[in-house]
PDB file of C-alpha atoms in Angstrom:
ATOM      1  CA  MET A   1     -65.500  51.449 -54.329  1.00 73.00           C
ATOM      2  CA  LYS A   2     -62.055  49.805 -54.575  1.00 80.00           C
ATOM      3  CA  SER A   3     -58.991  51.760 -54.854  1.00 83.00           C
ATOM      4  CA  TYR A   4     -56.140  50.655 -56.806  1.00 83.00           C
ATOM      5  CA  TRP A   5     -52.773  52.471 -57.612  1.00 84.00           C
ATOM      6  CA  PHE A   6     -54.086  53.062 -61.303  1.00 85.00           C
ATOM      7  CA  GLY A   7     -57.618  54.240 -60.217  1.00 84.00           C
ATOM      8  CA  ASP A   8     -60.883  53.670 -58.334  1.00 83.00           C
ATOM      9  CA  VAL A   9     -63.409  50.950 -59.398  1.00 81.00           C
ATOM     10  CA  ASP A  10     -67.120  51.309 -58.315  1.00 80.00           C
ATOM     11  CA  ASP A  11     -70.011  49.188 -59.666  1.00 77.00           C
ATOM     12  CA  GLY A  12     -67.774  47.993 -62.734  1.00 73.00           C
ATOM     13  CA  LYS A  13     -66.904  51.482 -63.491  1.00 83.00           C
ATOM     14  CA  CYS A  14     -63.285  52.677 -63.524  1.00 82.00           C
ATOM     15  CA  ILE A  15     -62.244  56.305 -62.692  1.00 85.00           C
ATOM     16  CA  PRO A  16     -58.577  56.582 -63.913  1.00 85.00           C
ATOM     17  CA  PHE A  17     -55.795  58.348 -62.047  1.00 86.00           C
ATOM     18  CA  SER A  18     -53.762  60.774 -64.007  1.00 84.00           C
ATOM     19  CA  GLY A  19     -50.182  61.837 -63.316  1.00 86.00           C
ATOM     20  CA  ASP A  20     -46.602  60.747 -63.538  1.00 88.00           C
ATOM     21  CA  ALA A  21     -44.961  58.004 -61.961  1.00 87.00           C
ATOM     22  CA  ALA A  22     -44.051  60.107 -58.649  1.00 87.00           C
ATOM     23  CA  ALA A  23     -47.879  60.912 -58.308  1.00 89.00           C
ATOM     24  CA  TYR A  24     -48.863  57.408 -58.696  1.00 85.00           C
ATOM     25  CA  SER A  25     -46.289  56.457 -56.039  1.00 87.00           C
ATOM     26  CA  ARG A  26     -47.610  59.136 -53.632  1.00 87.00           C
ATOM     27  CA  ARG A  27     -51.335  57.840 -54.309  1.00 87.00           C
ATOM     28  CA  VAL A  28     -50.050  54.239 -53.274  1.00 86.00           C
ATOM     29  CA  ARG A  29     -48.795  55.547 -50.067  1.00 85.00           C
ATOM     30  CA  VAL A  30     -52.257  57.083 -49.131  1.00 84.00           C
ATOM     31  CA  ILE A  31     -54.641  54.616 -50.232  1.00 83.00           C
ATOM     32  CA  ARG A  32     -56.272  52.727 -47.344  1.00 78.00           C
ATOM     33  CA  THR A  33     -58.021  49.443 -48.212  1.00 73.00           C
ATOM     34  CA  ASN A  34     -60.228  46.918 -46.281  1.00 73.00           C
ATOM     35  CA  MET A  35     -58.282  43.647 -46.827  1.00 71.00           C
ATOM     36  CA  ASP A  36     -61.489  41.768 -46.144  1.00 74.00           C
ATOM     37  CA  VAL A  37     -62.773  42.653 -49.326  1.00 70.00           C
ATOM     38  CA  PHE A  38     -59.789  43.664 -51.277  1.00 71.00           C
ATOM     39  CA  VAL A  39     -59.480  42.049 -54.738  1.00 72.00           C
ATOM     40  CA  PRO A  40     -55.792  42.036 -55.925  1.00 77.00           C
ATOM     41  CA  PRO A  41     -55.487  44.308 -59.095  1.00 77.00           C
ATOM     42  CA  ASP A  42     -55.058  42.770 -62.596  1.00 79.00           C
ATOM     43  CA  TRP A  43     -53.881  44.220 -65.736  1.00 85.00           C
ATOM     44  CA  LYS A  44     -57.180  43.711 -67.503  1.00 86.00           C
ATOM     45  CA  ILE A  45     -58.959  46.041 -64.818  1.00 83.00           C
ATOM     46  CA  ALA A  46     -56.107  48.465 -65.647  1.00 85.00           C
ATOM     47  CA  ALA A  47     -56.845  48.198 -69.261  1.00 87.00           C
ATOM     48  CA  ALA A  48     -60.454  48.729 -68.788  1.00 83.00           C
ATOM     49  CA  CYS A  49     -59.443  51.893 -67.028  1.00 84.00           C
ATOM     50  CA  GLY A  50     -57.432  52.978 -70.034  1.00 86.00           C
ATOM     51  CA  ILE A  51     -54.158  53.065 -68.174  1.00 86.00           C
ATOM     52  CA  CYS A  52     -52.559  50.337 -70.592  1.00 87.00           C
ATOM     53  CA  ARG A  53     -53.101  48.239 -73.575  1.00 89.00           C
ATOM     54  CA  ASP A  54     -51.787  44.862 -72.586  1.00 91.00           C
ATOM     55  CA  ARG A  55     -50.010  43.023 -69.891  1.00 91.00           C
ATOM     56  CA  ALA A  56     -46.386  44.181 -70.810  1.00 92.00           C
ATOM     57  CA  GLU A  57     -47.391  47.937 -70.817  1.00 91.00           C
ATOM     58  CA  TYR A  58     -49.057  47.299 -67.357  1.00 90.00           C
ATOM     59  CA  LEU A  59     -45.902  45.725 -65.856  1.00 91.00           C
ATOM     60  CA  SER A  60     -43.797  48.674 -67.551  1.00 92.00           C
ATOM     61  CA  LEU A  61     -45.790  51.302 -65.900  1.00 90.00           C
ATOM     62  CA  LEU A  62     -46.126  49.502 -62.468  1.00 89.00           C
ATOM     63  CA  GLN A  63     -42.167  49.177 -62.606  1.00 92.00           C
ATOM     64  CA  LYS A  64     -41.718  52.972 -62.948  1.00 91.00           C
ATOM     65  CA  VAL A  65     -44.392  53.601 -60.160  1.00 90.00           C
ATOM     66  CA  CYS A  66     -42.429  51.220 -57.770  1.00 91.00           C
ATOM     67  CA  ILE A  67     -38.846  52.716 -58.722  1.00 92.00           C
ATOM     68  CA  ALA A  68     -40.409  56.217 -58.063  1.00 89.00           C
ATOM     69  CA  GLY A  69     -41.690  55.125 -54.763  1.00 88.00           C
ATOM     70  CA  SER A  70     -38.319  53.694 -53.701  1.00 89.00           C
ATOM     71  CA  GLU A  71     -36.434  57.079 -54.756  1.00 87.00           C
ATOM     72  CA  GLN A  72     -38.730  58.948 -52.711  1.00 86.00           C
ATOM     73  CA  ALA A  73     -38.430  56.775 -49.680  1.00 83.00           C
ATOM     74  CA  VAL A  74     -34.809  57.023 -49.825  1.00 82.00           C
ATOM     75  CA  ARG A  75     -34.874  60.803 -50.114  1.00 79.00           C
ATOM     76  CA  GLU A  76     -36.997  61.045 -47.012  1.00 76.00           C
ATOM     77  CA  GLN A  77     -34.728  58.602 -45.205  1.00 72.00           C
ATOM     78  CA  TYR A  78     -31.607  60.843 -46.001  1.00 72.00           C
ATOM     79  CA  ALA A  79     -33.465  63.799 -45.036  1.00 70.00           C
ATOM     80  CA  ALA A  80     -34.113  62.797 -41.620  1.00 78.00           C
ATOM     81  CA  LYS A  81     -32.390  65.284 -39.144  1.00 84.00           C
ATOM     82  CA  ASP A  82     -30.335  62.180 -37.402  1.00 90.00           C
ATOM     83  CA  VAL A  83     -28.746  60.815 -40.621  1.00 90.00           C
ATOM     84  CA  GLU A  84     -25.913  63.321 -41.069  1.00 91.00           C
ATOM     85  CA  LEU A  85     -25.359  63.037 -37.260  1.00 93.00           C
ATOM     86  CA  LEU A  86     -25.226  59.176 -37.352  1.00 93.00           C
ATOM     87  CA  GLN A  87     -22.307  59.509 -39.997  1.00 93.00           C
ATOM     88  CA  MET A  88     -20.461  62.052 -38.061  1.00 94.00           C
ATOM     89  CA  VAL A  89     -20.294  59.840 -34.754  1.00 95.00           C
ATOM     90  CA  ARG A  90     -19.405  56.866 -36.612  1.00 94.00           C
ATOM     91  CA  THR A  91     -16.389  58.718 -38.416  1.00 96.00           C
ATOM     92  CA  LEU A  92     -15.515  59.925 -35.155  1.00 96.00           C
ATOM     93  CA  ASP A  93     -15.466  56.503 -33.565  1.00 93.00           C
ATOM     94  CA  GLU A  94     -13.600  55.220 -36.520  1.00 96.00           C
ATOM     95  CA  MET A  95     -10.850  57.983 -36.155  1.00 96.00           C
ATOM     96  CA  ASP A  96     -10.410  57.119 -32.547  1.00 94.00           C
ATOM     97  CA  THR A  97      -9.734  53.599 -33.713  1.00 95.00           C
ATOM     98  CA  VAL A  98      -7.165  54.496 -36.224  1.00 96.00           C
ATOM     99  CA  ILE A  99      -5.396  57.085 -34.093  1.00 95.00           C
ATOM    100  CA  ASN A 100      -4.942  54.639 -31.044  1.00 93.00           C
ATOM    101  CA  VAL A 101      -3.968  51.672 -33.508  1.00 95.00           C
ATOM    102  CA  LEU A 102      -1.382  54.069 -35.130  1.00 94.00           C
ATOM    103  CA  SER A 103       0.042  55.472 -31.844  1.00 92.00           C
ATOM    104  CA  GLU A 104       0.467  52.108 -30.272  1.00 90.00           C
ATOM    105  CA  ARG A 105       2.463  51.238 -33.652  1.00 91.00           C
ATOM    106  CA  VAL A 106       4.723  54.581 -33.468  1.00 89.00           C
ATOM    107  CA  ALA A 107       5.461  53.806 -29.848  1.00 86.00           C
ATOM    108  CA  ASP A 108       6.666  50.210 -30.754  1.00 86.00           C
ATOM    109  CA  TRP A 109       8.513  51.718 -33.877  1.00 88.00           C
ATOM    110  CA  TYR A 110      10.216  54.378 -31.460  1.00 85.00           C
ATOM    111  CA  GLN A 111      11.134  51.713 -28.822  1.00 82.00           C
ATOM    112  CA  ILE A 112      13.107  49.762 -31.705  1.00 84.00           C
ATOM    113  CA  ARG A 113      15.085  52.809 -32.477  1.00 82.00           C
ATOM    114  CA  HIS A 114      15.586  53.741 -28.736  1.00 77.00           C
ATOM    115  CA  PRO A 115      16.020  50.438 -26.637  1.00 75.00           C
ATOM    116  CA  SER A 116      16.718  52.273 -23.663  1.00 71.00           C
ATOM    117  CA  PHE A 117      13.458  53.725 -23.550  1.00 69.00           C
ATOM    118  CA  SER A 118      11.540  50.457 -23.070  1.00 63.00           C
ATOM    119  CA  ARG A 119      11.306  50.933 -19.152  1.00 54.00           C
ATOM    120  CA  LYS A 120      10.048  54.457 -19.551  1.00 58.00           C
ATOM    121  CA  TYR A 121       7.649  53.448 -22.469  1.00 57.00           C
ATOM    122  CA  ARG A 122       5.891  51.219 -19.841  1.00 60.00           C
ATOM    123  CA  ARG A 123       4.853  54.482 -18.102  1.00 67.00           C
ATOM    124  CA  THR A 124       4.242  56.837 -20.981  1.00 73.00           C
ATOM    125  CA  PRO A 125       0.686  56.833 -22.728  1.00 81.00           C
ATOM    126  CA  ALA A 126       1.436  56.191 -26.646  1.00 83.00           C
ATOM    127  CA  HIS A 127      -0.459  59.384 -27.461  1.00 83.00           C
ATOM    128  CA  MET A 128       1.940  61.400 -25.313  1.00 86.00           C
ATOM    129  CA  LEU A 129       4.956  59.771 -27.045  1.00 85.00           C
ATOM    130  CA  VAL A 130       3.556  60.502 -30.452  1.00 89.00           C
ATOM    131  CA  LYS A 131       3.019  64.134 -29.641  1.00 87.00           C
ATOM    132  CA  SER A 132       6.726  64.312 -28.366  1.00 85.00           C
ATOM    133  CA  VAL A 133       8.112  62.652 -31.382  1.00 86.00           C
ATOM    134  CA  SER A 134       6.013  64.890 -33.642  1.00 87.00           C
ATOM    135  CA  GLU A 135       7.055  68.340 -31.716  1.00 83.00           C
ATOM    136  CA  ARG A 136      10.908  67.282 -32.022  1.00 81.00           C
ATOM    137  CA  GLY A 137      10.294  67.411 -35.825  1.00 69.00           C
ATOM    138  CA  GLY A 138      13.087  66.185 -38.100  1.00 60.00           C
ATOM    139  CA  GLY A 139      12.938  64.239 -41.070  1.00 65.00           C
ATOM    140  CA  GLY A 140      12.529  60.557 -41.522  1.00 85.00           C
ATOM    141  CA  ALA A 141       9.379  58.306 -41.675  1.00 90.00           C
ATOM    142  CA  LEU A 142       8.756  58.092 -38.169  1.00 90.00           C
ATOM    143  CA  GLY A 143       8.381  61.667 -37.646  1.00 90.00           C
ATOM    144  CA  LYS A 144       6.335  62.346 -40.604  1.00 91.00           C
ATOM    145  CA  VAL A 145       3.796  59.406 -39.237  1.00 93.00           C
ATOM    146  CA  ALA A 146       3.881  61.058 -35.898  1.00 92.00           C
ATOM    147  CA  THR A 147       3.093  64.274 -37.327  1.00 92.00           C
ATOM    148  CA  GLY A 148       0.179  62.892 -39.500  1.00 93.00           C
ATOM    149  CA  ILE A 149      -1.322  61.142 -36.392  1.00 94.00           C
ATOM    150  CA  THR A 150      -1.213  64.540 -34.554  1.00 93.00           C
ATOM    151  CA  GLY A 151      -2.951  66.199 -37.334  1.00 94.00           C
ATOM    152  CA  LEU A 152      -5.543  63.566 -37.618  1.00 95.00           C
ATOM    153  CA  SER A 153      -5.824  64.018 -33.752  1.00 94.00           C
ATOM    154  CA  ASP A 154      -6.476  67.674 -34.025  1.00 95.00           C
ATOM    155  CA  THR A 155      -9.213  66.872 -36.633  1.00 96.00           C
ATOM    156  CA  ARG A 156     -10.785  64.553 -34.501  1.00 96.00           C
ATOM    157  CA  THR A 157     -11.193  67.065 -31.759  1.00 95.00           C
ATOM    158  CA  ALA A 158     -12.837  69.445 -34.012  1.00 96.00           C
ATOM    159  CA  LEU A 159     -15.183  66.908 -35.314  1.00 96.00           C
ATOM    160  CA  ALA A 160     -16.090  65.873 -31.539  1.00 95.00           C
ATOM    161  CA  LYS A 161     -16.995  69.669 -30.993  1.00 96.00           C
ATOM    162  CA  GLU A 162     -19.128  69.452 -34.108  1.00 96.00           C
ATOM    163  CA  VAL A 163     -20.707  66.111 -32.936  1.00 95.00           C
ATOM    164  CA  SER A 164     -21.780  67.576 -29.771  1.00 95.00           C
ATOM    165  CA  ALA A 165     -23.256  70.680 -31.293  1.00 95.00           C
ATOM    166  CA  ARG A 166     -25.169  68.968 -33.541  1.00 95.00           C
ATOM    167  CA  ALA A 167     -26.427  66.340 -31.046  1.00 95.00           C
ATOM    168  CA  CYS A 168     -27.764  69.132 -29.061  1.00 95.00           C
ATOM    169  CA  GLU A 169     -29.829  70.251 -32.012  1.00 93.00           C
ATOM    170  CA  VAL A 170     -30.995  66.871 -32.962  1.00 94.00           C
ATOM    171  CA  MET A 171     -31.374  65.501 -29.324  1.00 95.00           C
ATOM    172  CA  PRO A 172     -31.989  68.439 -27.168  1.00 96.00           C
ATOM    173  CA  ASN A 173     -33.504  66.514 -24.378  1.00 96.00           C
ATOM    174  CA  THR A 174     -31.114  63.554 -24.122  1.00 96.00           C
ATOM    175  CA  SER A 175     -28.119  65.908 -24.811  1.00 95.00           C
ATOM    176  CA  ALA A 176     -29.272  67.919 -21.969  1.00 95.00           C
ATOM    177  CA  LEU A 177     -29.276  64.932 -19.624  1.00 94.00           C
ATOM    178  CA  ILE A 178     -25.976  63.088 -20.771  1.00 93.00           C
ATOM    179  CA  GLY A 179     -24.096  65.566 -22.906  1.00 93.00           C
ATOM    180  CA  GLY A 180     -23.764  65.754 -26.743  1.00 94.00           C
ATOM    181  CA  LEU A 181     -21.253  63.187 -27.394  1.00 93.00           C
ATOM    182  CA  VAL A 182     -22.581  60.396 -25.197  1.00 93.00           C
ATOM    183  CA  ALA A 183     -26.223  61.098 -26.635  1.00 95.00           C
ATOM    184  CA  ALA A 184     -24.692  60.668 -30.190  1.00 95.00           C
ATOM    185  CA  ARG A 185     -23.053  57.399 -29.218  1.00 93.00           C
ATOM    186  CA  LEU A 186     -26.350  56.130 -27.947  1.00 95.00           C
ATOM    187  CA  LEU A 187     -27.819  57.047 -31.116  1.00 95.00           C
ATOM    188  CA  SER A 188     -25.241  55.436 -33.194  1.00 93.00           C
ATOM    189  CA  HIS A 189     -25.389  52.261 -31.310  1.00 92.00           C
ATOM    190  CA  ALA A 190     -29.435  52.155 -31.638  1.00 93.00           C
ATOM    191  CA  GLY A 191     -29.128  52.871 -35.286  1.00 92.00           C
ATOM    192  CA  GLY A 192     -31.055  56.116 -35.171  1.00 93.00           C
ATOM    193  CA  LEU A 193     -33.319  58.475 -33.284  1.00 94.00           C
ATOM    194  CA  LYS A 194     -36.377  56.568 -34.218  1.00 93.00           C
ATOM    195  CA  GLU A 195     -34.897  53.343 -33.133  1.00 94.00           C
ATOM    196  CA  LEU A 196     -33.688  54.810 -29.886  1.00 95.00           C
ATOM    197  CA  SER A 197     -36.838  56.299 -29.043  1.00 95.00           C
ATOM    198  CA  ARG A 198     -38.539  52.715 -29.248  1.00 95.00           C
ATOM    199  CA  LEU A 199     -35.878  51.062 -26.937  1.00 95.00           C
ATOM    200  CA  PRO A 200     -37.093  50.248 -23.260  1.00 95.00           C
ATOM    201  CA  ALA A 201     -34.917  51.725 -20.446  1.00 94.00           C
ATOM    202  CA  SER A 202     -33.508  48.484 -19.670  1.00 90.00           C
ATOM    203  CA  THR A 203     -32.017  48.258 -23.124  1.00 91.00           C
ATOM    204  CA  ILE A 204     -30.739  51.879 -23.090  1.00 93.00           C
ATOM    205  CA  GLN A 205     -29.062  51.088 -19.643  1.00 91.00           C
ATOM    206  CA  VAL A 206     -26.793  48.440 -20.952  1.00 89.00           C
ATOM    207  CA  ILE A 207     -26.099  49.969 -24.810  1.00 89.00           C
ATOM    208  CA  GLY A 208     -22.452  49.660 -25.376  1.00 84.00           C
ATOM    209  CA  ALA A 209     -21.875  46.731 -22.863  1.00 76.00           C
ATOM    210  CA  ARG A 210     -22.340  43.802 -25.475  1.00 70.00           C
ATOM    211  CA  THR A 211     -19.408  42.098 -24.498  1.00 70.00           C
ATOM    212  CA  ALA A 212     -20.424  42.057 -20.898  1.00 66.00           C
ATOM    213  CA  LEU A 213     -24.051  41.080 -21.618  1.00 66.00           C
ATOM    214  CA  PHE A 214     -22.850  37.983 -23.750  1.00 65.00           C
ATOM    215  CA  MET A 215     -20.642  36.913 -21.024  1.00 71.00           C
ATOM    216  CA  HIS A 216     -23.431  37.034 -18.729  1.00 62.00           C
ATOM    217  CA  ILE A 217     -25.782  34.998 -20.924  1.00 72.00           C
ATOM    218  CA  ARG A 218     -23.341  32.488 -21.990  1.00 77.00           C
ATOM    219  CA  ASN A 219     -21.001  32.161 -18.812  1.00 75.00           C
ATOM    220  CA  ARG A 220     -23.234  33.423 -16.143  1.00 72.00           C
ATOM    221  CA  ALA A 221     -20.949  36.156 -15.369  1.00 69.00           C
ATOM    222  CA  PRO A 222     -22.495  39.196 -13.414  1.00 71.00           C
ATOM    223  CA  ALA A 223     -25.154  41.262 -15.419  1.00 70.00           C
ATOM    224  CA  PRO A 224     -23.771  44.418 -16.641  1.00 73.00           C
ATOM    225  CA  LYS A 225     -25.224  47.445 -14.816  1.00 77.00           C
ATOM    226  CA  HIS A 226     -24.374  50.044 -17.404  1.00 80.00           C
ATOM    227  CA  GLY A 227     -22.989  50.514 -20.704  1.00 84.00           C
ATOM    228  CA  ILE A 228     -22.183  53.999 -22.465  1.00 90.00           C
ATOM    229  CA  ILE A 229     -24.096  55.771 -19.882  1.00 90.00           C
ATOM    230  CA  PHE A 230     -21.279  55.038 -17.403  1.00 89.00           C
ATOM    231  CA  GLN A 231     -19.732  58.288 -18.825  1.00 86.00           C
ATOM    232  CA  HIS A 232     -22.344  60.180 -16.989  1.00 85.00           C
ATOM    233  CA  ARG A 233     -20.892  61.997 -14.021  1.00 85.00           C
ATOM    234  CA  ARG A 234     -23.618  60.852 -11.604  1.00 84.00           C
ATOM    235  CA  VAL A 235     -22.990  57.041 -12.818  1.00 87.00           C
ATOM    236  CA  HIS A 236     -19.176  56.840 -12.583  1.00 84.00           C
ATOM    237  CA  ASN A 237     -18.968  59.094  -9.459  1.00 86.00           C
ATOM    238  CA  ALA A 238     -21.541  57.130  -7.449  1.00 84.00           C
ATOM    239  CA  PRO A 239     -20.688  54.656  -4.838  1.00 85.00           C
ATOM    240  CA  ARG A 240     -20.336  51.011  -6.320  1.00 82.00           C
ATOM    241  CA  GLU A 241     -23.431  49.918  -4.045  1.00 85.00           C
ATOM    242  CA  ILE A 242     -25.806  52.236  -5.494  1.00 87.00           C
ATOM    243  CA  ARG A 243     -24.195  52.634  -9.039  1.00 85.00           C
ATOM    244  CA  GLY A 244     -26.799  50.270 -10.864  1.00 86.00           C
ATOM    245  CA  LYS A 245     -29.646  52.242  -9.222  1.00 88.00           C
ATOM    246  CA  VAL A 246     -28.482  55.390 -10.757  1.00 90.00           C
ATOM    247  CA  ALA A 247     -27.817  53.759 -14.014  1.00 90.00           C
ATOM    248  CA  ARG A 248     -31.426  52.649 -14.064  1.00 91.00           C
ATOM    249  CA  VAL A 249     -32.964  56.040 -13.083  1.00 93.00           C
ATOM    250  CA  LEU A 250     -30.715  57.786 -15.504  1.00 93.00           C
ATOM    251  CA  ALA A 251     -31.773  55.184 -18.375  1.00 94.00           C
ATOM    252  CA  GLY A 252     -35.517  55.635 -17.545  1.00 95.00           C
ATOM    253  CA  LYS A 253     -35.164  59.277 -17.949  1.00 95.00           C
ATOM    254  CA  LEU A 254     -33.239  58.760 -21.231  1.00 96.00           C
ATOM    255  CA  ALA A 255     -35.929  56.745 -22.551  1.00 96.00           C
ATOM    256  CA  ILE A 256     -38.451  59.490 -22.080  1.00 96.00           C
ATOM    257  CA  ALA A 257     -36.015  62.250 -23.437  1.00 97.00           C
ATOM    258  CA  ALA A 258     -35.417  60.024 -26.713  1.00 96.00           C
ATOM    259  CA  ARG A 259     -39.231  59.963 -27.193  1.00 96.00           C
ATOM    260  CA  LEU A 260     -39.337  63.764 -26.620  1.00 96.00           C
ATOM    261  CA  ASP A 261     -36.653  64.234 -29.035  1.00 96.00           C
ATOM    262  CA  PHE A 262     -38.211  62.099 -31.906  1.00 94.00           C
ATOM    263  CA  TYR A 263     -42.055  63.065 -31.521  1.00 94.00           C
ATOM    264  CA  ARG A 264     -41.495  66.845 -30.378  1.00 93.00           C
ATOM    265  CA  GLY A 265     -38.202  67.586 -31.631  1.00 91.00           C
ATOM    266  CA  TYR A 266     -37.616  70.404 -29.266  1.00 94.00           C
ATOM    267  CA  ALA A 267     -36.184  70.832 -25.509  1.00 95.00           C
ATOM    268  CA  VAL A 268     -38.685  70.510 -22.787  1.00 96.00           C
ATOM    269  CA  PRO A 269     -37.158  72.573 -19.840  1.00 95.00           C
ATOM    270  CA  GLU A 270     -39.574  71.142 -17.315  1.00 96.00           C
ATOM    271  CA  PHE A 271     -38.887  67.862 -17.977  1.00 96.00           C
ATOM    272  CA  ILE A 272     -35.063  68.219 -18.185  1.00 95.00           C
ATOM    273  CA  GLU A 273     -35.139  70.032 -14.719  1.00 95.00           C
ATOM    274  CA  GLU A 274     -37.444  67.373 -13.210  1.00 95.00           C
ATOM    275  CA  ALA A 275     -35.168  64.555 -14.654  1.00 94.00           C
ATOM    276  CA  GLN A 276     -31.742  66.337 -13.590  1.00 92.00           C
ATOM    277  CA  VAL A 277     -33.141  66.578  -9.753  1.00 92.00           C
ATOM    278  CA  ARG A 278     -34.233  62.938  -9.884  1.00 92.00           C
ATOM    279  CA  ILE A 279     -30.792  61.677 -11.296  1.00 89.00           C
ATOM    280  CA  ASP A 280     -28.898  63.940  -8.988  1.00 87.00           C
ATOM    281  CA  LEU A 281     -31.066  62.565  -5.960  1.00 87.00           C
ATOM    282  CA  ALA A 282     -30.244  58.964  -7.099  1.00 83.00           C
ATOM    283  CA  GLY A 283     -26.572  59.642  -7.049  1.00 73.00           C
ATOM    284  CA  THR A 284     -26.715  60.355  -3.286  1.00 74.00           C
ATOM    285  CA  ILE A 285     -26.492  57.875  -0.635  1.00 54.00           C
ATOM    286  CA  HIS A 286     -30.007  58.997   0.657  1.00 49.00           C
ATOM    287  CA  GLY A 287     -31.357  58.702  -2.996  1.00 47.00           C
ATOM    288  CA  ASP A 288     -30.835  54.610  -2.391  1.00 44.00           C
ATOM    289  CA  ASN A 289     -34.017  54.803  -0.307  1.00 47.00           C
ATOM    290  CA  MET A 290     -36.093  56.314  -2.974  1.00 44.00           C
ATOM    291  CA  ARG A 291     -38.873  54.482  -4.581  1.00 41.00           C
TER     292      ARG A 291
END
């Protein structure tokens, strides 16, 4: 018996499938065919099944089925638990960029108004200057812009907390190892939880170090030892001589954690505990002698 989207054909007899376009699209997704004996469908076979009267009607119905299948695929894609988190963390990163650029612009603007401030400015972070200008209040465009940046910074802080909380729900094992914000950024760079779960540990280790990696490939610069995971306390607090090893151990555990998050979807306490012990041990001098 040969199964097609419009029905089943066996010994020259056709059993038509009935339903709307969505039902046909669901049927297409579950059909399993042996391609060694598969014969491409023809509108005449569909006509013999009573599905259509001519080629134009066959193509029209097939178009509706394809559109229904595409709509269903899009709905499923947007229903994935990591989709909203992906947008949240990318919005957070964009806000960081905007805040930093505007803060530097306000600092330069303030410097023009107060030339005597130039030397002090070199030792004053731009965001601190913006906060100071905003707190002084007063009219004028500069004060209003500074106040706007301060408000945006407050919104960014609130969003960061939501990103971290959402990451702990979507990626409980990964977040437990490296924190919600860093886990969310790993997710963002990978393109999704499914994509992250398929990455090898060596790739996870250098996610976020694209510039250094290209420099290594093009100019034979030293290979990067870590990317985003440098933000983990055990990596950035480790002595330089064992920092690469700590990053490798952490990346290996994160690769497993991402798979657990994608395929199981819930925290595995025994894995988290074992992984934390292994990472902490790697971050000590004695951990450098571990196999």
